[in-house]
mmCIF file of C-alpha atoms in Angstrom:
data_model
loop_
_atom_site.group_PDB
_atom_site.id
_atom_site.type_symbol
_atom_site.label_atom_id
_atom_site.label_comp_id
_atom_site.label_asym_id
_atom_site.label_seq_id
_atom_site.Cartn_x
_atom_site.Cartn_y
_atom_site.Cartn_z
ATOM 1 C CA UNK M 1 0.000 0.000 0.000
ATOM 2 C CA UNK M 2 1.021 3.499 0.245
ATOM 3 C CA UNK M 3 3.287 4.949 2.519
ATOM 4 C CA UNK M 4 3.049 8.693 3.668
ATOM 5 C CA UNK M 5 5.096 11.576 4.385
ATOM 6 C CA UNK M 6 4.104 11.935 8.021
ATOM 7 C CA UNK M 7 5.677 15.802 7.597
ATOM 8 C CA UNK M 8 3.419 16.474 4.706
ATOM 9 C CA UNK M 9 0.839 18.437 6.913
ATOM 10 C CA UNK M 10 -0.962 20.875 5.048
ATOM 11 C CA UNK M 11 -0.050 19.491 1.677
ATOM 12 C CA UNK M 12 -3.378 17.045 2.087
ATOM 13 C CA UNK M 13 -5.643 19.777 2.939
ATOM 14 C CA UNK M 14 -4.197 21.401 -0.434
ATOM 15 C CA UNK M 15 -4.910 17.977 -2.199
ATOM 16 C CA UNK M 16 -8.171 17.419 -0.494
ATOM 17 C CA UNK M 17 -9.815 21.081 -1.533
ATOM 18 C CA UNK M 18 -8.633 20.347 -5.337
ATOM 19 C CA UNK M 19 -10.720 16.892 -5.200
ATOM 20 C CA UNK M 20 -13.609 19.028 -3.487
ATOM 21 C CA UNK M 21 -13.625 21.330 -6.958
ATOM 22 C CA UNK M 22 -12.933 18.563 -8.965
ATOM 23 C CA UNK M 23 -16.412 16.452 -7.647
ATOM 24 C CA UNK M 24 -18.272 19.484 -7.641
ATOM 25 C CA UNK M 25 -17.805 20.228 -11.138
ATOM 26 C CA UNK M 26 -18.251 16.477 -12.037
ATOM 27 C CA UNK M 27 -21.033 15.848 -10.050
ATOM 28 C CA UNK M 28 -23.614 18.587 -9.486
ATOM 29 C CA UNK M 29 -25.874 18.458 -12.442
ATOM 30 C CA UNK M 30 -26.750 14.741 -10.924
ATOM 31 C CA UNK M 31 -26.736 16.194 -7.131
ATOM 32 C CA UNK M 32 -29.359 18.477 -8.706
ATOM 33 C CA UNK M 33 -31.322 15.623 -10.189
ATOM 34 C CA UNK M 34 -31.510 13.614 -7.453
ATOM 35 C CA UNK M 35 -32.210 16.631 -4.423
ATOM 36 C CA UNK M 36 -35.589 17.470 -7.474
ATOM 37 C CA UNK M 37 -36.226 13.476 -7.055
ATOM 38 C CA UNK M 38 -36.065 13.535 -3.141
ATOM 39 C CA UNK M 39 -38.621 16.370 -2.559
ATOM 40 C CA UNK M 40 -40.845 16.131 -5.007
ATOM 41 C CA UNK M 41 -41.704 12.463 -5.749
ATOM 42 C CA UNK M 42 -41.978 11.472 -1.704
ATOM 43 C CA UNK M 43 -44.379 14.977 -1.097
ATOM 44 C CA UNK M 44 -47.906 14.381 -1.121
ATOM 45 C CA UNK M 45 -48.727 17.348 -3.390
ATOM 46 C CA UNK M 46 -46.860 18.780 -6.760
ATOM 47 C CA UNK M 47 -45.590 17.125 -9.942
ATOM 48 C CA UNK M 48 -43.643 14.102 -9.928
ATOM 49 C CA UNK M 49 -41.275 12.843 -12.077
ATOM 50 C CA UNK M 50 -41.011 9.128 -13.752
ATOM 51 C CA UNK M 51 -37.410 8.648 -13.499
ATOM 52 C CA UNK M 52 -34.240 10.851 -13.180
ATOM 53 C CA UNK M 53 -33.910 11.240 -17.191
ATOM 54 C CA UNK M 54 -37.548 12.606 -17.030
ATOM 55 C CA UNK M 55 -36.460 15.118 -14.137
ATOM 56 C CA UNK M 56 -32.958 16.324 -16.019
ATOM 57 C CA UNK M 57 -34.899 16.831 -19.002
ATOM 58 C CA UNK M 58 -37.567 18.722 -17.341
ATOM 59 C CA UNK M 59 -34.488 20.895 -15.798
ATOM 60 C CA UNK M 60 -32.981 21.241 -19.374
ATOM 61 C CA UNK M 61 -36.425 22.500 -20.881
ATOM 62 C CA UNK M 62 -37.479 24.965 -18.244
ATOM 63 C CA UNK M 63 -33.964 26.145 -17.000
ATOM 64 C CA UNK M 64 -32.144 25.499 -19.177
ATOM 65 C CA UNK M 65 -27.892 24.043 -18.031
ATOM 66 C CA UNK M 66 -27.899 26.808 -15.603
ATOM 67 C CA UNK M 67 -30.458 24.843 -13.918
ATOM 68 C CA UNK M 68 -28.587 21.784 -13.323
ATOM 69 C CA UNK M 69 -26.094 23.488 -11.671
ATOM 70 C CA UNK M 70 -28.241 25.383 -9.250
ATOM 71 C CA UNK M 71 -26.823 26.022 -5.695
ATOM 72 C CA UNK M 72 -23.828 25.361 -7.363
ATOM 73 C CA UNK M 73 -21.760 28.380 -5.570
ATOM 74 C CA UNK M 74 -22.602 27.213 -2.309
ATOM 75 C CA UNK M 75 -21.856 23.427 -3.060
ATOM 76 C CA UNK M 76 -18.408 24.767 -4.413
ATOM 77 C CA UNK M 77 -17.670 26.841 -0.989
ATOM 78 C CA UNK M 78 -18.924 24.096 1.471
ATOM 79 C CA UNK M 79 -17.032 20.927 -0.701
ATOM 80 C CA UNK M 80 -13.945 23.009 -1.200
ATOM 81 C CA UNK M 81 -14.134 22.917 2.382
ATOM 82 C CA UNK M 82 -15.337 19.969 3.229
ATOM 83 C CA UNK M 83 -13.352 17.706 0.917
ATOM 84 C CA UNK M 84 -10.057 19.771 2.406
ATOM 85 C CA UNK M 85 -11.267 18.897 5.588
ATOM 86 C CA UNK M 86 -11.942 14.965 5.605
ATOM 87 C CA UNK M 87 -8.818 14.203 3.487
ATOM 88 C CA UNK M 88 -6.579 15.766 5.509
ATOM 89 C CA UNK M 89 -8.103 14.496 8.803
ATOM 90 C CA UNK M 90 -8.414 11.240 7.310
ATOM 91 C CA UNK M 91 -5.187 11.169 6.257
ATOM 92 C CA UNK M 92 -3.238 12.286 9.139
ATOM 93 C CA UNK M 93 -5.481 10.054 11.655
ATOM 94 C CA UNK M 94 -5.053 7.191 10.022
ATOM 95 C CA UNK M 95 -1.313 7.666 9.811
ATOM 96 C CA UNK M 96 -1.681 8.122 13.987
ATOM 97 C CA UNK M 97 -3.450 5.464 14.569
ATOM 98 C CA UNK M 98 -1.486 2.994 12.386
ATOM 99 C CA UNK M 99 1.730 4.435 14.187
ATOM 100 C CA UNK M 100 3.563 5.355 10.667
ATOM 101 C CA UNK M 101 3.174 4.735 7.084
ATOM 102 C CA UNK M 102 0.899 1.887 5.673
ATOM 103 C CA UNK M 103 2.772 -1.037 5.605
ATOM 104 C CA UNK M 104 1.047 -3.851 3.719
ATOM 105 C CA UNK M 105 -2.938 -4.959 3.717
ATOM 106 C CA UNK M 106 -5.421 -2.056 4.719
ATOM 107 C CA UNK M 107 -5.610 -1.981 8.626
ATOM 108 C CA UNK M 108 -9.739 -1.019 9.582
ATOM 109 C CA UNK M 109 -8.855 -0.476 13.069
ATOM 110 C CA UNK M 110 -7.071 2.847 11.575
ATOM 111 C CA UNK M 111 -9.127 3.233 8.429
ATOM 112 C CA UNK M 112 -12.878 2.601 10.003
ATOM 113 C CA UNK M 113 -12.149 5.489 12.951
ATOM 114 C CA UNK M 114 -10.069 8.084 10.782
ATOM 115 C CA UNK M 115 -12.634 8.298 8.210
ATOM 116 C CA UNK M 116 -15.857 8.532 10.482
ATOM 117 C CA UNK M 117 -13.688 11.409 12.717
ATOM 118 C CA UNK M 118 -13.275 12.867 9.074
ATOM 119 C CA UNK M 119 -16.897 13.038 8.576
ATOM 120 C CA UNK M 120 -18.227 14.127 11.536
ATOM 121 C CA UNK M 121 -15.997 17.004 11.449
ATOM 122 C CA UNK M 122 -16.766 17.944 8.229
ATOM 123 C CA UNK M 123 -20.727 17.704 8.907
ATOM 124 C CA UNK M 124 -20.966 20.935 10.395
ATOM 125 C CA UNK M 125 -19.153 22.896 7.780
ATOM 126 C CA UNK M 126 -21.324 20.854 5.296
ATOM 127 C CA UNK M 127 -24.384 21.015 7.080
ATOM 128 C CA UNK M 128 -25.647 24.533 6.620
ATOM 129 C CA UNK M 129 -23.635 24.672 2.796
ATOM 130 C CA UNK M 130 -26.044 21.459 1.740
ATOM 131 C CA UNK M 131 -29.485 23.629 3.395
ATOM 132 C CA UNK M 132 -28.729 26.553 1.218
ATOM 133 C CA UNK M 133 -27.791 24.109 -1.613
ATOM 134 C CA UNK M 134 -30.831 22.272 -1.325
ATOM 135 C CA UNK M 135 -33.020 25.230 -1.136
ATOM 136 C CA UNK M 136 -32.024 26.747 -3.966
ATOM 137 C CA UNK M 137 -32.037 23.474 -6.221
ATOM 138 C CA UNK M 138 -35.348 22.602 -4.930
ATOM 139 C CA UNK M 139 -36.561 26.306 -6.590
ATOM 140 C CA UNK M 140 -37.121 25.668 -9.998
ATOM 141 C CA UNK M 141 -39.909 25.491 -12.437
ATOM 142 C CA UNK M 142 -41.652 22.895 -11.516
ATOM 143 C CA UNK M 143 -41.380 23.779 -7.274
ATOM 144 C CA UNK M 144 -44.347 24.073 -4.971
ATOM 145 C CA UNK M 145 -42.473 26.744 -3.118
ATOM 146 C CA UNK M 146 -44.505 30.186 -3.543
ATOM 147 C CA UNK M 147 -42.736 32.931 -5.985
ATOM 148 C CA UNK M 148 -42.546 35.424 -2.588
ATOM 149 C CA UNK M 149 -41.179 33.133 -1.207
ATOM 150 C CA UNK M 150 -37.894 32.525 -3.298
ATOM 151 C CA UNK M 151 -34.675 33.337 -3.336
ATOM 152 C CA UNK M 152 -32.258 35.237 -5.588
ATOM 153 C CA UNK M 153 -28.902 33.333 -4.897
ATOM 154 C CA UNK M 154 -27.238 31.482 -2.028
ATOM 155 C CA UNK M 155 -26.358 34.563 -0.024
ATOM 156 C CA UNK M 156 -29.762 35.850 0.170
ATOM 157 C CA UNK M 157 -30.811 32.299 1.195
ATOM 158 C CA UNK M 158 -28.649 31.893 4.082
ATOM 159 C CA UNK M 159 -29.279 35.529 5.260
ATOM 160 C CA UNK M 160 -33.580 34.886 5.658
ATOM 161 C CA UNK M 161 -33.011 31.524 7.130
ATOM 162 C CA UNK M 162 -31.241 32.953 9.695
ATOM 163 C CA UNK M 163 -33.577 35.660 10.346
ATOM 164 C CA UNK M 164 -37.002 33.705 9.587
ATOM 165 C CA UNK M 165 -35.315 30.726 12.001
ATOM 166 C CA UNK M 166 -32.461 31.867 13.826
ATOM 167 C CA UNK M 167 -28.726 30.927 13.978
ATOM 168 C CA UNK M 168 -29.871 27.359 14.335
ATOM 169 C CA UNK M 169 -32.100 27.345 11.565
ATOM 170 C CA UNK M 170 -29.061 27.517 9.034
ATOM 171 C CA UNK M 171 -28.195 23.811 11.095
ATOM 172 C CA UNK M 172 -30.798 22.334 10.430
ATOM 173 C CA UNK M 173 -31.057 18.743 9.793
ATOM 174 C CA UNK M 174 -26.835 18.517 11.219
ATOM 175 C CA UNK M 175 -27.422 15.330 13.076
ATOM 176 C CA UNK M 176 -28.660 13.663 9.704
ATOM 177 C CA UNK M 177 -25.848 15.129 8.517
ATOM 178 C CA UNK M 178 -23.161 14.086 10.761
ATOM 179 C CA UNK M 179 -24.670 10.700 10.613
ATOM 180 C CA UNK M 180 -24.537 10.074 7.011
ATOM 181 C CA UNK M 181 -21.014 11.750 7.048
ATOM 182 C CA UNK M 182 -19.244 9.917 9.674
ATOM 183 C CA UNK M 183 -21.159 6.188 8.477
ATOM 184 C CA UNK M 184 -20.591 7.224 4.537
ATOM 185 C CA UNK M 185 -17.079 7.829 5.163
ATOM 186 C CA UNK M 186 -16.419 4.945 6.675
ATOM 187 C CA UNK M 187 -18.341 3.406 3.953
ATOM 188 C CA UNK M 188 -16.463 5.144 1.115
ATOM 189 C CA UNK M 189 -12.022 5.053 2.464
ATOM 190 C CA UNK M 190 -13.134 1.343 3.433
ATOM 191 C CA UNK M 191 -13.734 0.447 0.207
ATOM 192 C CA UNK M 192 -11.354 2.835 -1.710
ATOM 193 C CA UNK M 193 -8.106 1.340 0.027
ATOM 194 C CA UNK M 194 -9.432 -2.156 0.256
ATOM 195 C CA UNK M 195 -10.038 -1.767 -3.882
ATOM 196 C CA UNK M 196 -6.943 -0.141 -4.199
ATOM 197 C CA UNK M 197 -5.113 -2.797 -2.350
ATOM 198 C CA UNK M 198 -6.100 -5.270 -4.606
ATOM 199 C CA UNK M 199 -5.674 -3.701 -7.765
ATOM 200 C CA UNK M 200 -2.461 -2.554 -6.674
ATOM 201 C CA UNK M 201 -1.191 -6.776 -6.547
ATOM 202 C CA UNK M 202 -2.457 -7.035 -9.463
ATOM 203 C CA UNK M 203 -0.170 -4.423 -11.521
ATOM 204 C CA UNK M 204 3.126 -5.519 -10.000
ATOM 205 C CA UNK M 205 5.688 -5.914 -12.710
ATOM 206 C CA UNK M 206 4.190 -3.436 -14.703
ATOM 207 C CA UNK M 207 6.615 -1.163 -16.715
ATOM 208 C CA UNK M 208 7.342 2.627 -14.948
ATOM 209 C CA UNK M 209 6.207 3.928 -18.693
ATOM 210 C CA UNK M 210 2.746 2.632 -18.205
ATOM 211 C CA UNK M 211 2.927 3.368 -14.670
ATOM 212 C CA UNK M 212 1.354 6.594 -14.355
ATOM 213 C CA UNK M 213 -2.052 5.466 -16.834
ATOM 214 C CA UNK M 214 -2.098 2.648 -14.730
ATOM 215 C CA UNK M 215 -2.447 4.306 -11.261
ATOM 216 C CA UNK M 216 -4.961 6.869 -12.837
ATOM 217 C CA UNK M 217 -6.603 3.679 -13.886
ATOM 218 C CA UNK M 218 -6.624 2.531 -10.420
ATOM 219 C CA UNK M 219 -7.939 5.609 -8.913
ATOM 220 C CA UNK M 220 -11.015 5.834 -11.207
ATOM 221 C CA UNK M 221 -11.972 2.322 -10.270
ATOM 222 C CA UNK M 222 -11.162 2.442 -6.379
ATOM 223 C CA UNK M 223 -12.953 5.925 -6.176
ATOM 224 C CA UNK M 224 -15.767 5.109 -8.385
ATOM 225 C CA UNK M 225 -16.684 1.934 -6.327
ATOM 226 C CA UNK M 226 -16.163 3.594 -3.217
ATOM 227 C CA UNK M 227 -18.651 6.398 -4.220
ATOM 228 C CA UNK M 228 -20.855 3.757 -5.293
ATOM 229 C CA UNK M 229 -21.109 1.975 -2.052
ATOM 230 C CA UNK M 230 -20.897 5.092 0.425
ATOM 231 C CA UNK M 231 -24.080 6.335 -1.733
ATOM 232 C CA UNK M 232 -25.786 2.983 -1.696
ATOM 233 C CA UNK M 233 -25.102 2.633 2.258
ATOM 234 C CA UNK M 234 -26.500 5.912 3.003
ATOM 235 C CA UNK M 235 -29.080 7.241 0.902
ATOM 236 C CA UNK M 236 -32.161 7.022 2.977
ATOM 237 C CA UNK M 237 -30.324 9.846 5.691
ATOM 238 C CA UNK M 238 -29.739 11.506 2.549
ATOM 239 C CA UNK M 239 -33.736 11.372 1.467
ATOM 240 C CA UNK M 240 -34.327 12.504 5.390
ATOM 241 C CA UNK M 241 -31.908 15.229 5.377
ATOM 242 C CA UNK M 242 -33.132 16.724 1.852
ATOM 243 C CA UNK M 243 -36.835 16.521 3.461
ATOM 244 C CA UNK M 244 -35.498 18.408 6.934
ATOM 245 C CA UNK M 245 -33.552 21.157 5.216
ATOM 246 C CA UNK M 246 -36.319 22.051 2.348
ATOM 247 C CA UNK M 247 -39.621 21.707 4.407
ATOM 248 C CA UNK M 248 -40.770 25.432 4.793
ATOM 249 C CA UNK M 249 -42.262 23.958 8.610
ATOM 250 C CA UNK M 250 -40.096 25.243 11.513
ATOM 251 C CA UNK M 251 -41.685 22.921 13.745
ATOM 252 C CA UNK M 252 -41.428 19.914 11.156
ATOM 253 C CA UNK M 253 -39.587 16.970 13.144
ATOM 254 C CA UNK M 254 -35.520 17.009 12.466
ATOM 255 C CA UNK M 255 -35.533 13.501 13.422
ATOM 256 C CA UNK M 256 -34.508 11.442 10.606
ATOM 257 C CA UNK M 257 -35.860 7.814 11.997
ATOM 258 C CA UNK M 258 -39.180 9.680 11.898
ATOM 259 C CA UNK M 259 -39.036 11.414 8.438
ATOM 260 C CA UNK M 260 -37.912 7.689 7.214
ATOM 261 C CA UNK M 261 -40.917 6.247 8.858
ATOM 262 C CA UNK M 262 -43.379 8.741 7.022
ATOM 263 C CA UNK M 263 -42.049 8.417 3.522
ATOM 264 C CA UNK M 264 -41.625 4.562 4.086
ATOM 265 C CA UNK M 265 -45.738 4.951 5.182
ATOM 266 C CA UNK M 266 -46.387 6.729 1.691
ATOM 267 C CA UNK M 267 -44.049 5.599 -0.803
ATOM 268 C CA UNK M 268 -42.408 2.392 0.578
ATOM 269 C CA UNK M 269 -38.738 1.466 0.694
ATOM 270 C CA UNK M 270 -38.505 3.178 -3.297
ATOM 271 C CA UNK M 271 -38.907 6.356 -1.163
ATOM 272 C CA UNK M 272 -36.587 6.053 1.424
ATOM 273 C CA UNK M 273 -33.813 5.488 -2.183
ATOM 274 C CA UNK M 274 -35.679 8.120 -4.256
ATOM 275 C CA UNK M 275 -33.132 9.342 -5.974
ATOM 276 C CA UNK M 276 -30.998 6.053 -6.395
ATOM 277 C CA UNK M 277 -30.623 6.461 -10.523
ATOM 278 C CA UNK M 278 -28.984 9.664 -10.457
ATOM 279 C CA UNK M 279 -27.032 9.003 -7.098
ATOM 280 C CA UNK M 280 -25.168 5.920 -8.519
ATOM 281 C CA UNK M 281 -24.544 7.568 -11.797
ATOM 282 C CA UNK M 282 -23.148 10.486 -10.135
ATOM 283 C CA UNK M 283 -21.266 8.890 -7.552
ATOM 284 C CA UNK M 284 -19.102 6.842 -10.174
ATOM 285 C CA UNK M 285 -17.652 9.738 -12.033
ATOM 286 C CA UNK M 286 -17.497 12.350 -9.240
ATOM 287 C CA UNK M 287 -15.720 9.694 -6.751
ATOM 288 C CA UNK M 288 -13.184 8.689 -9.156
ATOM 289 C CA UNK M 289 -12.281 12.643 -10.366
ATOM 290 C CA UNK M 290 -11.578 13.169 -6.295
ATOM 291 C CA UNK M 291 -9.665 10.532 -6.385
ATOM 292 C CA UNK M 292 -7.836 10.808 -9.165
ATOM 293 C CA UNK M 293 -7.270 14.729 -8.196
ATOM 294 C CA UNK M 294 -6.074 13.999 -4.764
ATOM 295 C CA UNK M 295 -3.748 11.893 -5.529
ATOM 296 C CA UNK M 296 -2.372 13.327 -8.856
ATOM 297 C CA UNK M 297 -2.241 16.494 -6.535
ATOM 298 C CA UNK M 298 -0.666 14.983 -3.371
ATOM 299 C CA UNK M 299 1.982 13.473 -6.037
ATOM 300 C CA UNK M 300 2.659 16.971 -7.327
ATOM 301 C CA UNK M 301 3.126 18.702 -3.851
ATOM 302 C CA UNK M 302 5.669 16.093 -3.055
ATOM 303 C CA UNK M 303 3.198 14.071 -0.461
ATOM 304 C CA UNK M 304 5.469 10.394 -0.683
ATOM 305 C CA UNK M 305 2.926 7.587 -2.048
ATOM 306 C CA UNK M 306 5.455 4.683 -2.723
ATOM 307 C CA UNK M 307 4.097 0.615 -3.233
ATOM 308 C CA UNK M 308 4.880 -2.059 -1.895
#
């Protein structure tokens, strides 16, 4: 496995923020899809959409591309962020708890901990980014949400949900949050190394020319799958946590358990994974760029990553 540079300190954050931009850019138009999927096809009232290539086109028709990448300035701010955040955590924690550099298989006892510390960290920088987000995506043509009652970008968002519900309003929904942050972690550098590992056995004796393709090769697949199984493990607190933050209700419950309970009530177990198509799809390609970026960037700011 990889062995780090335990004096490379900031250098991860560095890395980490250029995978945030990188997944953002990647991945947003989906994110969009599948926040339009989560609020409108489990709500009792308003249009619904067959499938996820129903609700992009939709998007495309009334909105035009702009649309799919609305709340896009916020997502950019908070993943920037956030991404920073739970590489560099994740990376220096694990190199803690291991005692020094990997040496060999994965170790869970380091990666399990490091990566759910990572995520519960990051939940409350991403918390009150992903409410504005939300908001504004939820907005478009096809919204319930009253024309006086809209916003005109992210800033005024965040500015009359703290007045209309006070500092803690903008929080809303953070235990959903730090659940599905510090479990989806877990869920995602488990699977990443473990992948990683493997594929990594498999390319010994490989020449250094092909080298390079080969380890971009292995980041798209061990990000991609890891994306693909953090999503899969934890979309129903990510159906909760779209209801929470978008519901115009101050009093509307916050516990997730609860909001779960209701949608399973009216739409089954397809609601509690509304928004599955567009989750998977995205998580594939916007997993592997972070990947790919962090470690093409970590390489490039001198952050040691040698094989066994």
């Amino acid at each position: 496995m990889e062995k780090m540079d335990g004096n490379s300190g900031y250098k991860e954050y560095v890395a980490g923020l250029m995978a945030g931009i990188a997944m953002v850019i990647t991945g947003h138009p989906f994110d969009t899809v599948k926040v339009k999927l989560q609020k409108h096809n489990t709500e009792a009232r308003g249009i619904k959409y067959k499938n996820g290539l129903h609700c992009a086109a939709r998007i495309l028709k009334t909105e035009g591309v702009k649309g799919l990448y609305r709340g896009a300035t916020s997502s950019f701010i908070g993943m920037a962020f956030e991404s920073s955040l739970v590489f560099g955590i994740y990376s220096q924690t694990k190199l803690l708890l291991q005692g020094g550099p990997d040496g060999g298989k994965p170790q869970p006892q380091a990666i399990v901990p490091s990566a759910a510390f990572g995520g519960a960290i990051i939940s409350f920088i991403l918390c009150p980014s992903e409410l504005v987000k939300c908001r504004m995506q939820v907005q478009g043509a096809d919204s319930v949400v009253p024309s006086s009652s809209r916003y005109g970008g992210p800033l005024e968002c965040a500015l009359k949900t703290v007045k209309c519900e006070g500092i803690t309003g903008i929080f809303r929904g953070g235990f959903t949050t730090l659940l599905r942050e510090s479990f989806g972690n877990a869920v995602f550098f488990s699977t990443y190394e473990y992948v990683r590992y493997h594929l990594h056995l498999q390319r010994k004796g490989a020449s250094s020319e092909s080298s390079q393709l080969i380890d971009i090769g292995v980041g798209i697949m061990s990000g991609g799958l890891g994306g693909i199984a953090c999503w899969s493990a934890v979309l129903p607190l990510d159906v909760a946590k779209t209801i929470i933050q978008t519901t115009p209700e101050k009093n509307h419950t916050r516990n997730p358990f609860h909001v779960l309970k209701s949608i399973y009530a009216r739409s089954g177990l397809r609601g509690c994974y509304m928004g599955l198509g567009p989750t998977i799809v995205r998580a594939f390609p916007a997993n592997a760029a972070a990947i790919v970026t962090w470690e093409l960037s970590a390489k490039l700011l001198g952050i040691r990553r040698d094989l066994n």
